[in-house]
mmCIF file of N, CA, C and O in Angstrom:
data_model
loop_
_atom_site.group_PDB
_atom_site.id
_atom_site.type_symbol
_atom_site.label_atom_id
_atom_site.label_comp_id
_atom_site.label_asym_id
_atom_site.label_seq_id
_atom_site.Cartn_x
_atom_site.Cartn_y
_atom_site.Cartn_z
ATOM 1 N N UNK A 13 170.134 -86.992 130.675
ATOM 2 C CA UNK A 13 170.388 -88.419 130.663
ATOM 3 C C UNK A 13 170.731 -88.863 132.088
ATOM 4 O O UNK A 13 171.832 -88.611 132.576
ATOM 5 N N UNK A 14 169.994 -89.376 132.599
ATOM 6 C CA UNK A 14 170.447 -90.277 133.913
ATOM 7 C C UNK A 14 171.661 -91.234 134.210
ATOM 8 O O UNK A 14 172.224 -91.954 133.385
ATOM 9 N N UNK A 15 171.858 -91.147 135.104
ATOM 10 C CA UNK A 15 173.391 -91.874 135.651
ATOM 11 C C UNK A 15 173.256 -93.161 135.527
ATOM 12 O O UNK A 15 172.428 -93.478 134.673
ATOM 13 N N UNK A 16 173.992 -94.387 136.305
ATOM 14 C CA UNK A 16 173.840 -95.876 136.230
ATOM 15 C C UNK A 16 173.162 -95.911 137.562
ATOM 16 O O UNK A 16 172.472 -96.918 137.722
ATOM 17 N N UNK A 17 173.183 -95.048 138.578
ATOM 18 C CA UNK A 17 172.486 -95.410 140.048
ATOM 19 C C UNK A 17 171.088 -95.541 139.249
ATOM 20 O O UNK A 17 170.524 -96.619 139.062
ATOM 21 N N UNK A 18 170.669 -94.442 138.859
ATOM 22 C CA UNK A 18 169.105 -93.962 138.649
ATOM 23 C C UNK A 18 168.740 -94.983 138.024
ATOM 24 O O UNK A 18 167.716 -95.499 138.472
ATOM 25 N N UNK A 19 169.358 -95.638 136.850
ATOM 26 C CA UNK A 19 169.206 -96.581 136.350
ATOM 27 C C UNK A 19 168.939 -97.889 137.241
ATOM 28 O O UNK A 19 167.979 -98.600 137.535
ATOM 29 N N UNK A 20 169.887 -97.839 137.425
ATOM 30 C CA UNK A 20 169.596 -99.550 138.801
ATOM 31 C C UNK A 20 168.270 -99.037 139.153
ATOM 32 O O UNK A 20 167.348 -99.729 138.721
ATOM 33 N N UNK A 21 167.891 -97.854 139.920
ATOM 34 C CA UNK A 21 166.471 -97.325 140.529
ATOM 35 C C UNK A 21 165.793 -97.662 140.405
ATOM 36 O O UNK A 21 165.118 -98.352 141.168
ATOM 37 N N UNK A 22 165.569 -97.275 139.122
ATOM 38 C CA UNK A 22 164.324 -97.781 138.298
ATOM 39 C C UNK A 22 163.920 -99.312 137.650
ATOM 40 O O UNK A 22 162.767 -99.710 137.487
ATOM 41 N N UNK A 23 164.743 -99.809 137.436
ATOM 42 C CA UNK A 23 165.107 -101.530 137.248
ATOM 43 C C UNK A 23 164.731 -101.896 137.933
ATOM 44 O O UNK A 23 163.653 -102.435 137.680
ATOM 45 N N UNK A 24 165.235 -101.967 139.446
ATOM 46 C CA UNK A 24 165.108 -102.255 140.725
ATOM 47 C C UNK A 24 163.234 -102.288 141.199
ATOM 48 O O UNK A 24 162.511 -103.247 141.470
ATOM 49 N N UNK A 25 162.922 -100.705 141.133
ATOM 50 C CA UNK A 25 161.631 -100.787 141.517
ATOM 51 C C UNK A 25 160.424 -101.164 140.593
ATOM 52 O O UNK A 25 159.229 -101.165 140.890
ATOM 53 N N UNK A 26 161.043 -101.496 139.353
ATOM 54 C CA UNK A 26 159.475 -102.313 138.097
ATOM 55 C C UNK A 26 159.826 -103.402 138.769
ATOM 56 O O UNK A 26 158.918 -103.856 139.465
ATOM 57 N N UNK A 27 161.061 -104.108 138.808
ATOM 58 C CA UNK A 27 161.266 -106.045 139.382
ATOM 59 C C UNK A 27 160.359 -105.657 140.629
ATOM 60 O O UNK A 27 159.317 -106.294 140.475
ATOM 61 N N UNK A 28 160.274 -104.860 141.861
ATOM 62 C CA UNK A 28 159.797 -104.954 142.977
ATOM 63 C C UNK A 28 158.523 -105.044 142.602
ATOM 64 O O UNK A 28 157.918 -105.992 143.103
ATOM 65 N N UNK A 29 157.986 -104.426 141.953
ATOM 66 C CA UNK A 29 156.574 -103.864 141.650
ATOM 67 C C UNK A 29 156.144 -105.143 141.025
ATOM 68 O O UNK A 29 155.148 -105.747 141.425
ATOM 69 N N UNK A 30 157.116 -105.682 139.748
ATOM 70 C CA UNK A 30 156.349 -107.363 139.566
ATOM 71 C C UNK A 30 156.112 -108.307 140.392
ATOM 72 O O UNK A 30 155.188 -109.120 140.400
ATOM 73 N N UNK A 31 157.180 -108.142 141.252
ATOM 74 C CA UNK A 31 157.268 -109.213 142.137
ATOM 75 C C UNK A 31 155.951 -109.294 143.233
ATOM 76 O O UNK A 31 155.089 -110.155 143.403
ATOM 77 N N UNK A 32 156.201 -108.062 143.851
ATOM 78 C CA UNK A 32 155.284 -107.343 144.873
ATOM 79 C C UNK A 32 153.483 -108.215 143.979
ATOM 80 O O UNK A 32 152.730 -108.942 144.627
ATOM 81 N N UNK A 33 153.266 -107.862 142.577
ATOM 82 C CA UNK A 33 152.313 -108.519 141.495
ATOM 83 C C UNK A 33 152.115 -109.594 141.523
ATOM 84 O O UNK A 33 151.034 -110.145 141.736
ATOM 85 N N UNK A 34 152.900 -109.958 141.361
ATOM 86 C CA UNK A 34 153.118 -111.801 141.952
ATOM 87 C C UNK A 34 152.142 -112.643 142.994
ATOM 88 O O UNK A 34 151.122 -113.330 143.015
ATOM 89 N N UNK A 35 153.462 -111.953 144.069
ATOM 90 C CA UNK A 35 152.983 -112.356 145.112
ATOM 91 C C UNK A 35 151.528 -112.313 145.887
ATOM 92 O O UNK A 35 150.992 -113.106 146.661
ATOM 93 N N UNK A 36 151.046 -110.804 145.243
ATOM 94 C CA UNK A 36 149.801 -110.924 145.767
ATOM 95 C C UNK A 36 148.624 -111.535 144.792
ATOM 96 O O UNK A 36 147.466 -111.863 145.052
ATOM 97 N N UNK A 37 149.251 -111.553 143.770
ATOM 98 C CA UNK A 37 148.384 -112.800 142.815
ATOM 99 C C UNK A 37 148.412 -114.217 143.495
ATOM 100 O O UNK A 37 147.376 -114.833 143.745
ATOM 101 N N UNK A 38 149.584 -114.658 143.758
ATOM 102 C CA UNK A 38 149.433 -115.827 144.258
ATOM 103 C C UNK A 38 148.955 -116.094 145.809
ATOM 104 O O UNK A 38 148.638 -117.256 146.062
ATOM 105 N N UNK A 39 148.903 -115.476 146.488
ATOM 106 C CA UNK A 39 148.727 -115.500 148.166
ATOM 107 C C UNK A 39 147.213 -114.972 147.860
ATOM 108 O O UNK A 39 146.501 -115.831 148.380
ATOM 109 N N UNK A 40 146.257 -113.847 147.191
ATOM 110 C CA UNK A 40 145.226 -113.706 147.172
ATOM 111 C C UNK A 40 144.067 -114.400 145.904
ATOM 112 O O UNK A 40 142.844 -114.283 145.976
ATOM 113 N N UNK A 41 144.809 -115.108 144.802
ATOM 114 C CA UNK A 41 143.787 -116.013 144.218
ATOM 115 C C UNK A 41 142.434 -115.282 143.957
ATOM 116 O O UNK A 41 141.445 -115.968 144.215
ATOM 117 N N UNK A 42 142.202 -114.037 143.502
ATOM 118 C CA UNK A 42 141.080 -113.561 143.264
ATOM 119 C C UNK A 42 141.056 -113.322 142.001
ATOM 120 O O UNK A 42 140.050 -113.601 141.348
ATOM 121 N N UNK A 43 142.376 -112.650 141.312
ATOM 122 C CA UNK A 43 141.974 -112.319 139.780
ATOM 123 C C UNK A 43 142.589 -113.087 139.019
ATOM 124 O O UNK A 43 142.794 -112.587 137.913
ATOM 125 N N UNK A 44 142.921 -113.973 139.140
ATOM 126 C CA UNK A 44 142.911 -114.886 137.826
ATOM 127 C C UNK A 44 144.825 -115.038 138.022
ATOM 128 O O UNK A 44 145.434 -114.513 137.090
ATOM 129 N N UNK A 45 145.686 -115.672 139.094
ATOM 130 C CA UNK A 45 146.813 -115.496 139.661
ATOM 131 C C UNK A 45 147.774 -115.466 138.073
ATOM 132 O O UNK A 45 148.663 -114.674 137.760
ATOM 133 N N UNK A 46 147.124 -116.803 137.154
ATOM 134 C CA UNK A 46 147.914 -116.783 136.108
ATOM 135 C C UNK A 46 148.400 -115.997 135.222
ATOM 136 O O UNK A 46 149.554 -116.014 134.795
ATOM 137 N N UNK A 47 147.254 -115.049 134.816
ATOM 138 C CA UNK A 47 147.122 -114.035 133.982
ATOM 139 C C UNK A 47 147.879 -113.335 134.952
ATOM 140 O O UNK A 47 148.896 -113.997 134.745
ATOM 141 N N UNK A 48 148.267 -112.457 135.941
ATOM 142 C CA UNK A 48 148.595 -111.559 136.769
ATOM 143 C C UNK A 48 149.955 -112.167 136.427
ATOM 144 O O UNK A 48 150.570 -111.363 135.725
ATOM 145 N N UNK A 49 150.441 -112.933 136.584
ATOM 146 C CA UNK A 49 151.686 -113.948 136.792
ATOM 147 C C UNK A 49 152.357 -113.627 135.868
ATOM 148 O O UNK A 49 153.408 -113.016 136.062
ATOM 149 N N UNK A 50 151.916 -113.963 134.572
ATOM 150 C CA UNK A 50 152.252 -113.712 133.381
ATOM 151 C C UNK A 50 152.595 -112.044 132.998
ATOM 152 O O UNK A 50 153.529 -111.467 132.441
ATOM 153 N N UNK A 51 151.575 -111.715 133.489
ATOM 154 C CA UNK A 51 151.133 -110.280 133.182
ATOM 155 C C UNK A 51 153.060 -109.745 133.564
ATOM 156 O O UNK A 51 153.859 -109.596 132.639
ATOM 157 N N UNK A 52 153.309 -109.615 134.512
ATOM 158 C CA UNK A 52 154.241 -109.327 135.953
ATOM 159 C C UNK A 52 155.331 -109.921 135.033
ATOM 160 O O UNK A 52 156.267 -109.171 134.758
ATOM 161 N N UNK A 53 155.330 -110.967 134.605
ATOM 162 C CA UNK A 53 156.782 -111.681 134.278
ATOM 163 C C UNK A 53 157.071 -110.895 132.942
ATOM 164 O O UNK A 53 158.264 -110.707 132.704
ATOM 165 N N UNK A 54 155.988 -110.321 131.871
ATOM 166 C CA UNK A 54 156.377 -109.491 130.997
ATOM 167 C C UNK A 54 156.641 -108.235 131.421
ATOM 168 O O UNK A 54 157.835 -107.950 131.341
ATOM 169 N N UNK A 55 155.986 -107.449 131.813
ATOM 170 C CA UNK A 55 157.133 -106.047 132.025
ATOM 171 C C UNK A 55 158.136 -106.622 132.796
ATOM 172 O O UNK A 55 158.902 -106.941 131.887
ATOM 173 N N UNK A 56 158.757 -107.033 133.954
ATOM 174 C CA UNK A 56 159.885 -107.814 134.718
ATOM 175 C C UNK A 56 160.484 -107.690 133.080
ATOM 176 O O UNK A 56 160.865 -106.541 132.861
ATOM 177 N N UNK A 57 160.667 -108.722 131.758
ATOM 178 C CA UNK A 57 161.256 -108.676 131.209
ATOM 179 C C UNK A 57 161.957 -106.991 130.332
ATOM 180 O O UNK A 57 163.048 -106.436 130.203
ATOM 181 N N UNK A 58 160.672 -106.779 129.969
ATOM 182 C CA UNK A 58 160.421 -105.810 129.038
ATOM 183 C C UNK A 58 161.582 -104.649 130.031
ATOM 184 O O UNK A 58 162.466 -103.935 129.559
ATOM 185 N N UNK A 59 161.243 -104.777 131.267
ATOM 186 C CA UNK A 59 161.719 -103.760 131.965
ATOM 187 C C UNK A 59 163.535 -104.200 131.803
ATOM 188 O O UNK A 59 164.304 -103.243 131.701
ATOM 189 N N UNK A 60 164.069 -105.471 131.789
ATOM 190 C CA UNK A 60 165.184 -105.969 131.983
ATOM 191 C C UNK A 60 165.904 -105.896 130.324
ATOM 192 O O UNK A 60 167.123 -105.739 130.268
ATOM 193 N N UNK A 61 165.274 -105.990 129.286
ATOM 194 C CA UNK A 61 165.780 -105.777 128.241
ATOM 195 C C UNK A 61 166.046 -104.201 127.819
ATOM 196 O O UNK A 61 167.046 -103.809 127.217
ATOM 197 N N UNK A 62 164.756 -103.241 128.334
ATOM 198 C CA UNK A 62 164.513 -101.832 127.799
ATOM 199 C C UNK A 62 166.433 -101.220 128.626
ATOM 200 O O UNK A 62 167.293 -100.550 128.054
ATOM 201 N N UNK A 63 166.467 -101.788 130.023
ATOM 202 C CA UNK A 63 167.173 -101.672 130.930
ATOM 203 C C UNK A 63 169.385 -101.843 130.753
ATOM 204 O O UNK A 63 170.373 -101.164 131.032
ATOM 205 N N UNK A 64 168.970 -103.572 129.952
ATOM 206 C CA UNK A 64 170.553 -103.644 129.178
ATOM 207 C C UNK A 64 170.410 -102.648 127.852
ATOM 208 O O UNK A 64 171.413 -101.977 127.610
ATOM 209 N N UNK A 65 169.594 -102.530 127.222
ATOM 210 C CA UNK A 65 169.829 -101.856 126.113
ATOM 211 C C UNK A 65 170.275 -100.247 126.487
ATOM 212 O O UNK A 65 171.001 -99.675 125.673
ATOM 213 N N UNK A 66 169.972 -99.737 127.348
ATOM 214 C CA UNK A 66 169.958 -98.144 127.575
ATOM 215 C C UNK A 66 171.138 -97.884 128.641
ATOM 216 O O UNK A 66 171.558 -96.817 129.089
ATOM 217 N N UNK A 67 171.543 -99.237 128.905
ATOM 218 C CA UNK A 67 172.860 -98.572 129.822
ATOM 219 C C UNK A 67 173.881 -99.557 129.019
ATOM 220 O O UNK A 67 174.848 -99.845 129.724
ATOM 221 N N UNK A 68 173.904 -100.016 128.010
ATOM 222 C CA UNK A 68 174.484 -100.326 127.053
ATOM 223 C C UNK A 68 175.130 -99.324 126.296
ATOM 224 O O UNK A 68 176.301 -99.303 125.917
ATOM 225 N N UNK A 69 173.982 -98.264 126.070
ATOM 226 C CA UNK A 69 174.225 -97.011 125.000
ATOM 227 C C UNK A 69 174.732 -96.201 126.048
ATOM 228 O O UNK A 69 175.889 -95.813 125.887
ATOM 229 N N UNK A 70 174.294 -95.942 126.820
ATOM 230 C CA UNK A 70 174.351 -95.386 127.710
ATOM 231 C C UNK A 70 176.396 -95.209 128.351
ATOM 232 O O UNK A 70 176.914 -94.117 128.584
ATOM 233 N N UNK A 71 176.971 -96.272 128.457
ATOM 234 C CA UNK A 71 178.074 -96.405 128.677
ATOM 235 C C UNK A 71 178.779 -96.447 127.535
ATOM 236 O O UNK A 71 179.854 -95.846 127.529
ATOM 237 N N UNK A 72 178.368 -97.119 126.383
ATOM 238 C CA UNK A 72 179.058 -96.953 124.872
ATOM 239 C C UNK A 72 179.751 -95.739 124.676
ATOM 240 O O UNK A 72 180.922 -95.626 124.314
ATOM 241 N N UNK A 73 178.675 -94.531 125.029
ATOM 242 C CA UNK A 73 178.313 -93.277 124.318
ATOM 243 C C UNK A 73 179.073 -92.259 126.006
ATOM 244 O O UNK A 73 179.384 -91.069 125.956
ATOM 245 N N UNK A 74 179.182 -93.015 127.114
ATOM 246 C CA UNK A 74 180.085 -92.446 128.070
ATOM 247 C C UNK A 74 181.829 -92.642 127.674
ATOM 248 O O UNK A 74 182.685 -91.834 128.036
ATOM 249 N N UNK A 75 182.093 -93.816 126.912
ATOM 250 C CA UNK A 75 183.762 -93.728 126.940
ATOM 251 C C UNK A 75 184.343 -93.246 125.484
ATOM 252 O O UNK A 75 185.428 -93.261 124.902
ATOM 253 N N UNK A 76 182.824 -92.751 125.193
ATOM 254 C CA UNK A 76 183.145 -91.885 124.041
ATOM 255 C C UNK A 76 184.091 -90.351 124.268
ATOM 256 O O UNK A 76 184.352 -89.638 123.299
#
């Protein structure tokens, strides 16, 4: 089971990676920026919910 750093880690680098998605959707306008946009803003979430839920348990199940 991974710590809370590793955790941030990984949080940290899917948001970069959407963002990073984003941006080059919007600055390069080739594949369809919206769909990409969208695309990016769901894992961003998916990644931010999967993220409270597991260091939720995660700490629950630490002051156990």
């Amino acid at each position: 089971m991974p710590n809370a750093q590793s955790l941030a880690i990984v949080l940290f680098s899917i948001l970069g990676f959407c963002v990073c998605l984003a941006l080059g959707a919007f600055i390069g306008k080739k594949a369809g920026p919206g769909k990409l946009v969208t695309f990016a803003g769901v894992i961003a979430l998916v990644a931010v919910v999967c993220y409270a839920v597991y260091s939720a348990y995660y700490f629950i199940t630490l002051a156990q």
